[in-house]
Amino acid sequence: VQRAAAPGAGAGASGAEVAPLAGVVVSIDVAVGQSVAAGDRIAVIEAMKMKTDVFAKGAGAVAAIMVKQGEAVDAGDALLTLG
């Protein structure tokens, strides 16, 4: 399992946590309303048979989850937003 950092520093202005690479969402490790801290694992994405952990860049409560397990994402796609 690789650790990945999303492009840019921290979550976007909207609080979006984005996919650091293109692949398939293996798991979403948080739920709406859950509090997360910077560095908490929020998802796992698989690309070319390698699983990559995705970690929160910011802290807050999960406001919305935009993807589902098994869904294909591109680098930069919003996975979830923190409020």
Backbone as a printed PyTorch tensor [residue, N CA C, xyz], in Angstrom:
tensor([[[  0.8500,  -1.1750,   0.0000],
         [  0.0000,   0.0000,   0.0000],
         [  0.8900,   1.2310,   0.0000]],

        [[  0.6090,   2.1300,  -0.9230],
         [  1.3690,   3.3770,  -1.0090],
         [  0.6100,   4.4770,  -0.2800]],

        [[  1.3390,   5.4850,   0.1690],
         [  0.7270,   6.6830,   0.7320],
         [  0.7700,   7.7490,  -0.3430]],

        [[ -0.3500,   8.4440,  -0.5340],
         [ -0.3840,   9.4600,  -1.5840],
         [ -0.8240,  10.7940,  -1.0190]],

        [[ -0.2300,  11.8220,  -1.5300],
         [ -0.6360,  13.1810,  -1.1960],
         [ -1.3130,  13.7660,  -2.4160]],

        [[ -2.4200,  14.4250,  -2.1900],
         [ -3.1350,  15.0540,  -3.2940],
         [ -2.3150,  16.2320,  -3.8070]],

        [[ -2.4680,  16.5610,  -5.0950],
         [ -1.7480,  17.7160,  -5.6320],
         [ -2.1230,  18.9850,  -4.8760]],

        [[ -1.1820,  19.8560,  -4.6890],
         [ -1.4460,  21.1090,  -3.9920],
         [ -1.3730,  20.9240,  -2.4940]],

        [[ -1.4310,  22.0110,  -1.7890],
         [ -1.3370,  21.9460,  -0.3320],
         [ -2.7090,  22.0180,   0.2840]],

        [[ -3.0750,  21.0140,   1.0240],
         [ -4.3220,  21.0210,   1.7680],
         [ -5.5330,  20.8430,   0.8920]],

        [[ -6.6830,  20.8610,   1.5320],
         [ -7.9330,  20.7300,   0.8090],
         [ -8.1860,  22.0130,   0.0280]],

        [[ -9.0020,  21.9000,  -0.9970],
         [ -9.3240,  23.0620,  -1.8040],
         [-10.1290,  24.0710,  -1.0080]],

        [[-10.3820,  25.2140,  -1.6140],
         [-11.0930,  26.2920,  -0.9410],
         [-12.4760,  25.8430,  -0.4840]],

        [[-13.0830,  24.9050,  -1.2210],
         [-14.4160,  24.4380,  -0.8700],
         [-14.3700,  23.3630,   0.2050]],

        [[-13.1860,  22.9630,   0.6560],
         [-13.0650,  21.8830,   1.6250],
         [-13.0470,  20.5260,   0.9620]],

        [[-12.8880,  20.4930,  -0.3570],
         [-12.8850,  19.2230,  -1.0740],
         [-11.5710,  18.4820,  -0.8620]],

        [[-11.6870,  17.1950,  -0.5860],
         [-10.5410,  16.2920,  -0.5550],
         [-10.5800,  15.5660,  -1.8950]],

        [[ -9.4780,  15.6050,  -2.6370],
         [ -9.4830,  15.1110,  -4.0130],
         [ -8.6360,  13.8590,  -4.1830]],

        [[ -8.9280,  13.1280,  -5.2540],
         [ -8.1690,  11.9230,  -5.5920],
         [ -6.7800,  12.3280,  -6.0710]],

        [[ -5.7350,  11.7210,  -5.5150],
         [ -4.3830,  12.0620,  -5.9270],
         [ -3.9630,  11.4000,  -7.2310]],

        [[ -4.7340,  10.3980,  -7.6690],
         [ -4.4090,   9.6770,  -8.8970],
         [ -5.6800,   9.0720,  -9.4430]],

        [[ -5.6280,   8.6790, -10.7160],
         [ -6.7620,   8.0000, -11.3390],
         [ -6.7740,   6.5480, -10.8860]],

        [[ -7.9580,   6.0140, -10.6790],
         [ -8.0850,   4.6190, -10.2780],
         [ -9.5100,   4.3120,  -9.8940]],

        [[ -9.6720,   3.2190,  -9.1380],
         [-10.9840,   2.7780,  -8.6850],
         [-11.0260,   2.8880,  -7.1650]],

        [[-12.1050,   3.4440,  -6.6460],
         [-12.2710,   3.5860,  -5.2040],
         [-12.5040,   2.2000,  -4.6080]],

        [[-11.5830,   1.7650,  -3.7620],
         [-11.6970,   0.4720,  -3.0910],
         [-12.5240,   0.6140,  -1.8260]],

        [[-12.2970,   1.7080,  -1.0930],
         [-13.0830,   1.9390,   0.1210],
         [-13.1330,   3.4180,   0.4410]],

        [[-14.2140,   3.7930,   1.0880],
         [-14.3590,   5.1180,   1.6980],
         [-14.3810,   4.8350,   3.1890]],

        [[-13.4220,   5.3850,   3.9190],
         [-13.2200,   5.0180,   5.3200],
         [-13.8300,   5.9910,   6.3190]],

        [[-14.6960,   6.8810,   5.8450],
         [-15.3690,   7.8450,   6.7110],
         [-16.8480,   7.8810,   6.3510]],

        [[-17.6360,   8.5020,   7.2110],
         [-19.0710,   8.6470,   6.9780],
         [-19.4470,  10.1170,   7.1290]],

        [[-20.5600,  10.5030,   6.5180],
         [-21.0490,  11.8750,   6.6390],
         [-21.2720,  12.1730,   8.1160]],

        [[-20.7790,  13.3300,   8.5560],
         [-20.9110,  13.7570,   9.9370],
         [-19.7220,  13.3700,  10.8100]],

        [[-18.8900,  12.4620,  10.3120],
         [-17.7220,  12.0290,  11.0830],
         [-16.6590,  13.1200,  11.1070]],

        [[-16.0380,  13.3230,  12.2610],
         [-14.9340,  14.2740,  12.3710],
         [-13.6410,  13.6000,  11.9420]],

        [[-12.8590,  14.3130,  11.1290],
         [-11.5490,  13.8040,  10.7170],
         [-10.4940,  14.8670,  11.0110]],

        [[ -9.2890,  14.3950,  11.2590],
         [ -8.1400,  15.2740,  11.4700],
         [ -7.2360,  15.1660,  10.2620]],

        [[ -6.4360,  16.1740,  10.0330],
         [ -5.4560,  16.1050,   8.9480],
         [ -4.5990,  14.8660,   9.1740]],

        [[ -4.4270,  14.0690,   8.1240],
         [ -3.6210,  12.8600,   8.2180],
         [ -4.4220,  11.5880,   8.4260]],

        [[ -5.7250,  11.7140,   8.7290],
         [ -6.5690,  10.5260,   8.8610],
         [ -6.8020,   9.9110,   7.4770]],

        [[ -6.8030,   8.5790,   7.4070],
         [ -7.1020,   7.9210,   6.1270],
         [ -8.5810,   8.0840,   5.8400]],

        [[ -8.8850,   8.5760,   4.6240],
         [-10.2780,   8.7840,   4.2460],
         [-10.7460,   7.8250,   3.1660]],

        [[ -9.8020,   7.2690,   2.3920],
         [-10.1840,   6.3810,   1.2990],
         [ -8.9800,   5.5630,   0.8450]],

        [[ -9.2930,   4.5410,   0.0220],
         [ -8.2550,   3.7590,  -0.6420],
         [ -8.6290,   3.7050,  -2.1120]],

        [[ -7.6500,   4.0010,  -2.9760],
         [ -7.8410,   3.9490,  -4.4260],
         [ -6.8710,   2.9230,  -4.9990]],

        [[ -7.3550,   2.1130,  -5.9320],
         [ -6.5050,   1.1150,  -6.5830],
         [ -6.2590,   1.5140,  -8.0360]],

        [[ -4.9940,   1.4660,  -8.4220],
         [ -4.6050,   1.7380,  -9.8100],
         [ -3.5220,   0.7350, -10.1850]],

        [[ -3.7280,   0.0310, -11.2590],
         [ -2.7530,  -0.9540, -11.7500],
         [ -2.3750,  -1.9650, -10.6560]],

        [[ -3.3870,  -2.4620,  -9.9510],
         [ -3.2440,  -3.4920,  -8.9130],
         [ -2.5060,  -3.0130,  -7.6660]],

        [[ -2.2600,  -1.7040,  -7.5630],
         [ -1.6220,  -1.1530,  -6.3620],
         [ -2.6330,  -0.2990,  -5.6160]],

        [[ -2.7650,  -0.5560,  -4.3260],
         [ -3.6920,   0.2140,  -3.4970],
         [ -2.9560,   1.3980,  -2.8830]],

        [[ -3.5980,   2.5530,  -2.9270],
         [ -3.0220,   3.7850,  -2.4080],
         [ -3.9560,   4.3760,  -1.3620]],

        [[ -3.4570,   4.5580,  -0.1550],
         [ -4.2230,   5.2120,   0.9010],
         [ -4.3150,   6.7000,   0.5970]],

        [[ -5.4770,   7.2810,   0.8290],
         [ -5.6840,   8.7140,   0.6490],
         [ -5.9580,   9.3000,   2.0300]],

        [[ -5.2000,  10.3240,   2.3970],
         [ -5.2840,  10.9250,   3.7210],
         [ -5.8440,  12.3400,   3.6400]],

        [[ -6.6080,  12.7210,   4.6570],
         [ -7.1920,  14.0660,   4.7240],
         [ -6.0790,  15.1000,   4.8200]],

        [[ -6.2240,  16.1640,   4.0770],
         [ -5.2610,  17.2740,   4.1170],
         [ -5.6730,  18.3160,   5.1380]],

        [[ -6.9580,  18.3500,   5.4400],
         [ -7.4680,  19.3040,   6.4160],
         [ -8.2650,  18.5810,   7.4820]],

        [[ -8.8010,  19.3470,   8.4160],
         [ -9.6120,  18.7880,   9.4920],
         [-11.0240,  19.3330,   9.3990]],

        [[-11.9790,  18.5700,   9.8900],
         [-13.3660,  19.0120,   9.9180],
         [-14.2980,  17.8300,   9.9240]],

        [[-15.5720,  18.1150,   9.8120],
         [-16.5860,  17.0600,   9.7410],
         [-16.8840,  16.7830,   8.2770]],

        [[-17.0910,  15.5360,   7.9450],
         [-17.4120,  15.1510,   6.5730],
         [-18.8070,  15.6850,   6.2460]],

        [[-18.8760,  16.5860,   5.2730],
         [-20.1470,  17.2030,   4.8890],
         [-20.8590,  16.3870,   3.8080]],

        [[-20.0860,  15.8320,   2.8610],
         [-20.6730,  15.0650,   1.7640],
         [-19.6170,  14.1210,   1.1970]],

        [[-20.0780,  12.9800,   0.7290],
         [-19.2040,  12.0190,   0.0530],
         [-19.6850,  11.9350,  -1.3880]],

        [[-18.7780,  12.2170,  -2.3370],
         [-19.1660,  12.2990,  -3.7360],
         [-18.9690,  11.0190,  -4.5340]],

        [[-18.2790,  10.0300,  -3.9800],
         [-17.9710,   8.8070,  -4.7260],
         [-18.4370,   7.5880,  -3.9450]],

        [[-18.5510,   6.4680,  -4.6560],
         [-18.9440,   5.2070,  -4.0410],
         [-17.8420,   4.1730,  -4.2840]],

        [[-17.8360,   3.1500,  -3.4540],
         [-16.9170,   2.0400,  -3.6410],
         [-17.1430,   1.4470,  -5.0260]],

        [[-16.0440,   1.1730,  -5.7300],
         [-16.1230,   0.6050,  -7.0700],
         [-16.1740,   1.6300,  -8.1830]],

        [[-16.3080,   2.8980,  -7.8450],
         [-16.4000,   3.9710,  -8.8340],
         [-15.0160,   4.3710,  -9.3330]],

        [[-14.8940,   4.6040, -10.6300],
         [-13.6430,   5.0800, -11.2180],
         [-13.5390,   6.5870, -11.0130]],

        [[-12.3340,   7.0480, -10.6580],
         [-12.0890,   8.4780, -10.4720],
         [-10.8400,   8.8800, -11.2350]],

        [[-10.7630,  10.1610, -11.5880],
         [ -9.5790,  10.7340, -12.2110],
         [ -8.8290,  11.5350, -11.1530]],

        [[ -7.5630,  11.7590, -11.3850],
         [ -6.7720,  12.5940, -10.4780],
         [ -7.4500,  13.9600, -10.3920]],

        [[ -7.6250,  14.4540,  -9.1760],
         [ -8.2440,  15.7500,  -8.9740],
         [ -9.7390,  15.7160,  -8.7530]],

        [[-10.3780,  14.5560,  -8.9690],
         [-11.8160,  14.4490,  -8.7060],
         [-12.0730,  14.5770,  -7.2060]],

        [[-13.1190,  15.2790,  -6.8420],
         [-13.4830,  15.4150,  -5.4300],
         [-14.0080,  14.0790,  -4.9070]],

        [[-13.4470,  13.6370,  -3.7890],
         [-13.9080,  12.4200,  -3.1350],
         [-14.9750,  12.7460,  -2.0930]],

        [[-14.6960,  13.8020,  -1.3070],
         [-15.6030,  14.2320,  -0.2550],
         [-15.2980,  15.6660,   0.1150]],

        [[-16.2220,  16.2700,   0.8590],
         [-15.9830,  17.6290,   1.3440],
         [-16.0200,  17.6410,   2.8650]],

        [[-15.1980,  18.5030,   3.4210],
         [-15.1680,  18.7050,   4.8630],
         [-15.7840,  20.0650,   5.1590]],

        [[-16.5930,  20.1280,   6.1950],
         [-17.2280,  21.3810,   6.5530],
         [-16.6680,  21.9380,   7.8310]]])
